[in-house]
Amino acid sequence: MVEEKEKVLHLSQGEIVALKKAIMYLKFSCEETESLMYAGSPLINSAFSKIIEVDDLGWAAKEFYSKPHEINEEFILRKLTMMEKESGRPLDDANMEQVFSECLYPFAKK
């Protein structure tokens, strides 16, 4: 993979909050199975980590996300099950575990 040059972006605290909310909606509220492609994206997860780092309340977010969130885990599993049914192609255990973890990010698994 080609290494990408880091870019500088200036955001207001309001923009940071809006981006966090949009990503959390995509991951844990949007029921469209096609959203899994983005909900589990390593690039989106990386961007979210960077957003948390510059957030005025990043310390509180890190504390919150360090704990398992059972409702979000159940939501992701339901969406993955729906995706498997829609596509007619079940994921093997290793892929299911990887996709689940990437979609669940930034939360810790229980």
Short mmCIF file of C-alpha atoms in Angstrom, two decimals:
data_model
loop_
_atom_site.label_atom_id
_atom_site.label_comp_id
_atom_site.label_asym_id
_atom_site.label_seq_id
_atom_site.Cartn_x
_atom_site.Cartn_y
_atom_site.Cartn_z
CA MET A 1 0.00 0.00 0.00
CA VAL A 2 1.23 3.47 -0.83
CA GLU A 3 1.87 5.58 2.24
CA GLU A 4 -0.32 8.63 2.26
CA LYS A 5 0.89 12.05 3.30
CA GLU A 6 -0.86 13.37 6.41
CA LYS A 7 -2.94 16.50 5.85
CA VAL A 8 -3.74 19.33 8.25
CA LEU A 9 -7.39 20.18 8.82
CA HIS A 10 -8.77 22.78 11.19
CA LEU A 11 -12.18 22.06 12.72
CA SER A 12 -14.27 23.91 15.26
CA GLN A 13 -15.47 22.01 18.32
CA GLY A 14 -18.97 22.09 16.82
CA GLU A 15 -17.69 20.45 13.62
CA ILE A 16 -15.90 17.79 15.68
CA VAL A 17 -19.11 17.00 17.55
CA ALA A 18 -21.08 16.86 14.28
CA LEU A 19 -18.58 14.45 12.69
CA LYS A 20 -18.58 12.22 15.77
CA LYS A 21 -22.38 12.10 15.72
CA ALA A 22 -22.46 11.28 12.01
CA ILE A 23 -19.98 8.43 12.41
CA MET A 24 -21.80 7.06 15.46
CA TYR A 25 -25.10 7.18 13.53
CA LEU A 26 -23.52 5.32 10.63
CA LYS A 27 -22.13 2.65 12.95
CA PHE A 28 -24.87 2.17 15.53
CA SER A 29 -28.18 3.55 14.22
CA CYS A 30 -28.26 3.21 10.43
CA GLU A 31 -30.02 -0.07 9.64
CA GLU A 32 -29.04 -0.25 5.97
CA THR A 33 -26.74 -3.25 5.58
CA GLU A 34 -24.76 -1.39 2.92
CA SER A 35 -23.59 0.93 5.71
CA LEU A 36 -21.43 -1.93 7.05
CA MET A 37 -18.91 -1.13 4.31
CA TYR A 38 -18.35 2.25 5.97
CA ALA A 39 -19.11 1.31 9.59
CA GLY A 40 -16.20 -1.11 9.57
CA SER A 41 -13.84 0.95 7.45
CA PRO A 42 -10.32 1.13 8.92
CA LEU A 43 -9.98 4.61 7.37
CA ILE A 44 -13.14 5.89 9.06
CA ASN A 45 -12.05 4.26 12.33
CA SER A 46 -8.67 5.95 12.04
CA ALA A 47 -10.28 9.33 11.33
CA PHE A 48 -12.59 8.84 14.32
CA SER A 49 -9.56 8.18 16.56
CA LYS A 50 -7.96 11.40 15.37
CA ILE A 51 -11.19 13.32 15.95
CA ILE A 52 -11.32 12.01 19.54
CA GLU A 53 -7.72 13.12 20.09
CA VAL A 54 -8.55 16.76 19.28
CA ASP A 55 -12.01 16.80 20.88
CA ASP A 56 -12.26 19.06 23.95
CA LEU A 57 -13.98 16.16 25.73
CA GLY A 58 -11.79 13.45 24.21
CA TRP A 59 -10.74 12.17 27.62
CA ALA A 60 -14.39 11.50 28.52
CA ALA A 61 -15.04 9.85 25.15
CA LYS A 62 -12.05 7.53 25.59
CA GLU A 63 -13.33 6.55 29.04
CA PHE A 64 -16.83 5.91 27.65
CA TYR A 65 -15.63 3.91 24.64
CA SER A 66 -13.25 1.78 26.73
CA LYS A 67 -16.24 -0.10 28.13
CA PRO A 68 -18.33 -2.71 26.30
CA HIS A 69 -21.68 -1.52 24.98
CA GLU A 70 -24.05 -4.48 24.73
CA ILE A 71 -26.78 -2.65 22.79
CA ASN A 72 -24.30 -1.65 20.08
CA GLU A 73 -22.88 -5.18 19.96
CA GLU A 74 -26.38 -6.60 19.44
CA PHE A 75 -27.12 -3.99 16.76
CA ILE A 76 -23.97 -4.85 14.80
CA LEU A 77 -24.67 -8.59 15.04
CA ARG A 78 -28.24 -8.10 13.77
CA LYS A 79 -27.00 -6.00 10.87
CA LEU A 80 -24.32 -8.57 9.99
CA THR A 81 -26.91 -11.36 10.09
CA MET A 82 -29.19 -9.33 7.81
CA MET A 83 -26.29 -8.75 5.41
CA GLU A 84 -25.54 -12.47 5.27
CA LYS A 85 -29.20 -13.26 4.52
CA GLU A 86 -29.44 -10.56 1.84
CA SER A 87 -26.26 -11.67 0.11
CA GLY A 88 -26.80 -15.40 0.59
CA ARG A 89 -23.13 -15.66 1.60
CA PRO A 90 -22.36 -16.30 5.25
CA LEU A 91 -19.09 -15.02 6.65
CA ASP A 92 -16.71 -17.56 8.11
CA ASP A 93 -15.93 -17.20 11.82
CA ALA A 94 -12.62 -15.38 11.32
CA ASN A 95 -14.08 -12.82 8.92
CA MET A 96 -17.18 -12.37 11.08
CA GLU A 97 -14.98 -11.62 14.10
CA GLN A 98 -12.87 -9.12 12.17
CA VAL A 99 -15.85 -7.30 10.62
CA PHE A 100 -17.65 -7.28 13.96
CA SER A 101 -14.65 -5.73 15.75
CA GLU A 102 -14.13 -3.10 13.04
CA CYS A 103 -17.81 -2.15 13.06
CA LEU A 104 -17.94 -2.06 16.87
CA TYR A 105 -14.95 0.29 17.07
CA PRO A 106 -14.41 2.48 19.13
CA PHE A 107 -16.14 0.35 21.76
CA ALA A 108 -14.40 -2.49 23.55
CA LYS A 109 -15.92 -5.93 23.11
CA LYS A 110 -17.44 -7.62 26.11
#
